[in-house]
Amino acid sequence: MKELVDSKTVKLVRGKESSNRDRYSRLLRYIYLIDNTFVNAEMIKQGYAYAYTKYPFEYMEEFKRYEREARENNRGLWAPGVCEAEQTKQQEEILTI
């Protein structure tokens, strides 16, 4: 995340389906760079975030596809030996869906 946004101007966009804040009072926003790079999606594509799909949202199918591609290509968190416990948990969740 730091490499993507450090010292750059970002635009925060409220999702169509989203409330303003979550139950912990965290601001819910999509993040874009001035060049229109979609930071949320880029983090998932690079394998440094996963698609949180407990609640439906505007980009859910895209984010799920990006995560699947990151897993299949062993990027970031999905690289061999990285976060193996998390990978096992995520695989079990996929199998039960």
PDB file of C-alpha atoms in Angstrom:
ATOM      1  CA  MET A   1       0.000   0.000   0.000  1.00  0.00           C
ATOM      2  CA  LYS A   2       2.767   2.377   0.916  1.00  0.00           C
ATOM      3  CA  GLU A   3       4.476   1.900  -2.456  1.00  0.00           C
ATOM      4  CA  LEU A   4       1.207   2.590  -4.257  1.00  0.00           C
ATOM      5  CA  VAL A   5       0.104   5.723  -2.432  1.00  0.00           C
ATOM      6  CA  ASP A   6       3.024   7.225  -0.496  1.00  0.00           C
ATOM      7  CA  SER A   7       3.446  10.931  -1.328  1.00  0.00           C
ATOM      8  CA  LYS A   8       0.678  10.758  -3.940  1.00  0.00           C
ATOM      9  CA  THR A   9      -2.651  12.511  -4.120  1.00  0.00           C
ATOM     10  CA  VAL A  10      -5.550  10.099  -3.731  1.00  0.00           C
ATOM     11  CA  LYS A  11      -9.259  10.388  -4.293  1.00  0.00           C
ATOM     12  CA  LEU A  12     -11.615   8.665  -1.831  1.00  0.00           C
ATOM     13  CA  VAL A  13     -14.931   7.529  -3.313  1.00  0.00           C
ATOM     14  CA  ARG A  14     -17.930   6.306  -1.365  1.00  0.00           C
ATOM     15  CA  GLY A  15     -19.374   3.077  -2.750  1.00  0.00           C
ATOM     16  CA  LYS A  16     -22.943   3.053  -4.024  1.00  0.00           C
ATOM     17  CA  GLU A  17     -23.945   0.311  -1.603  1.00  0.00           C
ATOM     18  CA  SER A  18     -21.904   1.467   1.343  1.00  0.00           C
ATOM     19  CA  SER A  19     -22.804   3.262   4.497  1.00  0.00           C
ATOM     20  CA  ASN A  20     -20.458   6.063   5.447  1.00  0.00           C
ATOM     21  CA  ARG A  21     -18.687   4.123   8.225  1.00  0.00           C
ATOM     22  CA  ASP A  22     -18.543   0.570   9.492  1.00  0.00           C
ATOM     23  CA  ARG A  23     -19.494  -0.539  12.992  1.00  0.00           C
ATOM     24  CA  TYR A  24     -16.009   0.432  14.225  1.00  0.00           C
ATOM     25  CA  SER A  25     -16.419   3.978  12.819  1.00  0.00           C
ATOM     26  CA  ARG A  26     -13.877   3.351  10.046  1.00  0.00           C
ATOM     27  CA  LEU A  27     -14.464   5.410   6.926  1.00  0.00           C
ATOM     28  CA  LEU A  28     -15.553   3.167   4.038  1.00  0.00           C
ATOM     29  CA  ARG A  29     -14.108   4.319   0.705  1.00  0.00           C
ATOM     30  CA  TYR A  30     -12.622   3.139  -2.555  1.00  0.00           C
ATOM     31  CA  ILE A  31      -9.220   4.673  -3.213  1.00  0.00           C
ATOM     32  CA  TYR A  32      -8.067   6.028  -6.577  1.00  0.00           C
ATOM     33  CA  LEU A  33      -4.853   7.696  -7.627  1.00  0.00           C
ATOM     34  CA  ILE A  34      -4.966  10.773  -9.833  1.00  0.00           C
ATOM     35  CA  ASP A  35      -4.107   8.543 -12.841  1.00  0.00           C
ATOM     36  CA  ASN A  36      -7.285   6.510 -12.021  1.00  0.00           C
ATOM     37  CA  THR A  37      -5.393   3.516 -10.630  1.00  0.00           C
ATOM     38  CA  PHE A  38      -7.951   1.717  -8.460  1.00  0.00           C
ATOM     39  CA  VAL A  39      -5.840   1.082  -5.358  1.00  0.00           C
ATOM     40  CA  ASN A  40      -8.257  -1.385  -3.723  1.00  0.00           C
ATOM     41  CA  ALA A  41      -8.251  -3.561  -6.851  1.00  0.00           C
ATOM     42  CA  GLU A  42      -4.507  -3.202  -7.375  1.00  0.00           C
ATOM     43  CA  MET A  43      -3.788  -4.473  -3.858  1.00  0.00           C
ATOM     44  CA  ILE A  44      -5.845  -7.598  -4.563  1.00  0.00           C
ATOM     45  CA  LYS A  45      -4.328  -8.109  -8.032  1.00  0.00           C
ATOM     46  CA  GLN A  46      -0.829  -7.990  -6.562  1.00  0.00           C
ATOM     47  CA  GLY A  47      -1.816 -10.488  -3.876  1.00  0.00           C
ATOM     48  CA  TYR A  48      -1.462  -8.133  -0.909  1.00  0.00           C
ATOM     49  CA  ALA A  49      -5.149  -8.054  -0.003  1.00  0.00           C
ATOM     50  CA  TYR A  50      -8.091 -10.375  -0.358  1.00  0.00           C
ATOM     51  CA  ALA A  51     -11.640  -9.778  -1.450  1.00  0.00           C
ATOM     52  CA  TYR A  52     -13.773  -9.497   1.677  1.00  0.00           C
ATOM     53  CA  THR A  53     -17.073 -10.902   0.451  1.00  0.00           C
ATOM     54  CA  LYS A  54     -19.141 -11.281   3.595  1.00  0.00           C
ATOM     55  CA  TYR A  55     -21.335  -8.377   2.506  1.00  0.00           C
ATOM     56  CA  PRO A  56     -22.202  -7.650  -1.131  1.00  0.00           C
ATOM     57  CA  PHE A  57     -20.585  -4.637  -2.751  1.00  0.00           C
ATOM     58  CA  GLU A  58     -20.277  -3.024  -6.142  1.00  0.00           C
ATOM     59  CA  TYR A  59     -16.984  -4.637  -7.214  1.00  0.00           C
ATOM     60  CA  MET A  60     -17.402  -8.011  -5.525  1.00  0.00           C
ATOM     61  CA  GLU A  61     -17.209 -10.203  -8.649  1.00  0.00           C
ATOM     62  CA  GLU A  62     -14.203  -8.290  -9.999  1.00  0.00           C
ATOM     63  CA  PHE A  63     -12.389  -8.472  -6.661  1.00  0.00           C
ATOM     64  CA  LYS A  64     -13.075 -12.207  -6.398  1.00  0.00           C
ATOM     65  CA  ARG A  65     -11.641 -12.697  -9.896  1.00  0.00           C
ATOM     66  CA  TYR A  66      -8.544 -10.628  -9.055  1.00  0.00           C
ATOM     67  CA  GLU A  67      -7.981 -12.665  -5.901  1.00  0.00           C
ATOM     68  CA  ARG A  68      -8.388 -15.954  -7.768  1.00  0.00           C
ATOM     69  CA  GLU A  69      -5.836 -14.795 -10.365  1.00  0.00           C
ATOM     70  CA  ALA A  70      -3.394 -13.709  -7.642  1.00  0.00           C
ATOM     71  CA  ARG A  71      -3.747 -17.111  -5.949  1.00  0.00           C
ATOM     72  CA  GLU A  72      -3.311 -19.023  -9.204  1.00  0.00           C
ATOM     73  CA  ASN A  73      -0.176 -17.016  -9.992  1.00  0.00           C
ATOM     74  CA  ASN A  74       1.272 -17.222  -6.447  1.00  0.00           C
ATOM     75  CA  ARG A  75       1.429 -13.464  -5.980  1.00  0.00           C
ATOM     76  CA  GLY A  76       2.001 -11.687  -2.669  1.00  0.00           C
ATOM     77  CA  LEU A  77       0.266 -13.452   0.205  1.00  0.00           C
ATOM     78  CA  TRP A  78      -0.351 -16.479  -1.998  1.00  0.00           C
ATOM     79  CA  ALA A  79       3.337 -17.133  -2.744  1.00  0.00           C
ATOM     80  CA  PRO A  80       4.640 -20.450  -1.405  1.00  0.00           C
ATOM     81  CA  GLY A  81       5.536 -20.263   2.282  1.00  0.00           C
ATOM     82  CA  VAL A  82       3.823 -16.916   2.866  1.00  0.00           C
ATOM     83  CA  CYS A  83       0.848 -16.851   5.249  1.00  0.00           C
ATOM     84  CA  GLU A  84       0.235 -20.591   4.934  1.00  0.00           C
ATOM     85  CA  ALA A  85      -2.341 -20.639   7.749  1.00  0.00           C
ATOM     86  CA  GLU A  86      -4.329 -17.886   6.032  1.00  0.00           C
ATOM     87  CA  GLN A  87      -4.128 -19.702   2.702  1.00  0.00           C
ATOM     88  CA  THR A  88      -5.506 -22.877   4.267  1.00  0.00           C
ATOM     89  CA  LYS A  89      -8.360 -20.954   5.896  1.00  0.00           C
ATOM     90  CA  GLN A  90      -9.225 -19.176   2.641  1.00  0.00           C
ATOM     91  CA  GLN A  91      -9.153 -22.456   0.677  1.00  0.00           C
ATOM     92  CA  GLU A  92     -11.535 -24.049   3.177  1.00  0.00           C
ATOM     93  CA  GLU A  93     -13.908 -21.098   2.822  1.00  0.00           C
ATOM     94  CA  ILE A  94     -13.842 -21.385  -0.975  1.00  0.00           C
ATOM     95  CA  LEU A  95     -14.636 -25.078  -0.809  1.00  0.00           C
ATOM     96  CA  THR A  96     -17.684 -24.449   1.379  1.00  0.00           C
ATOM     97  CA  ILE A  97     -19.167 -21.763  -0.886  1.00  0.00           C
TER      98      ILE A  97
END
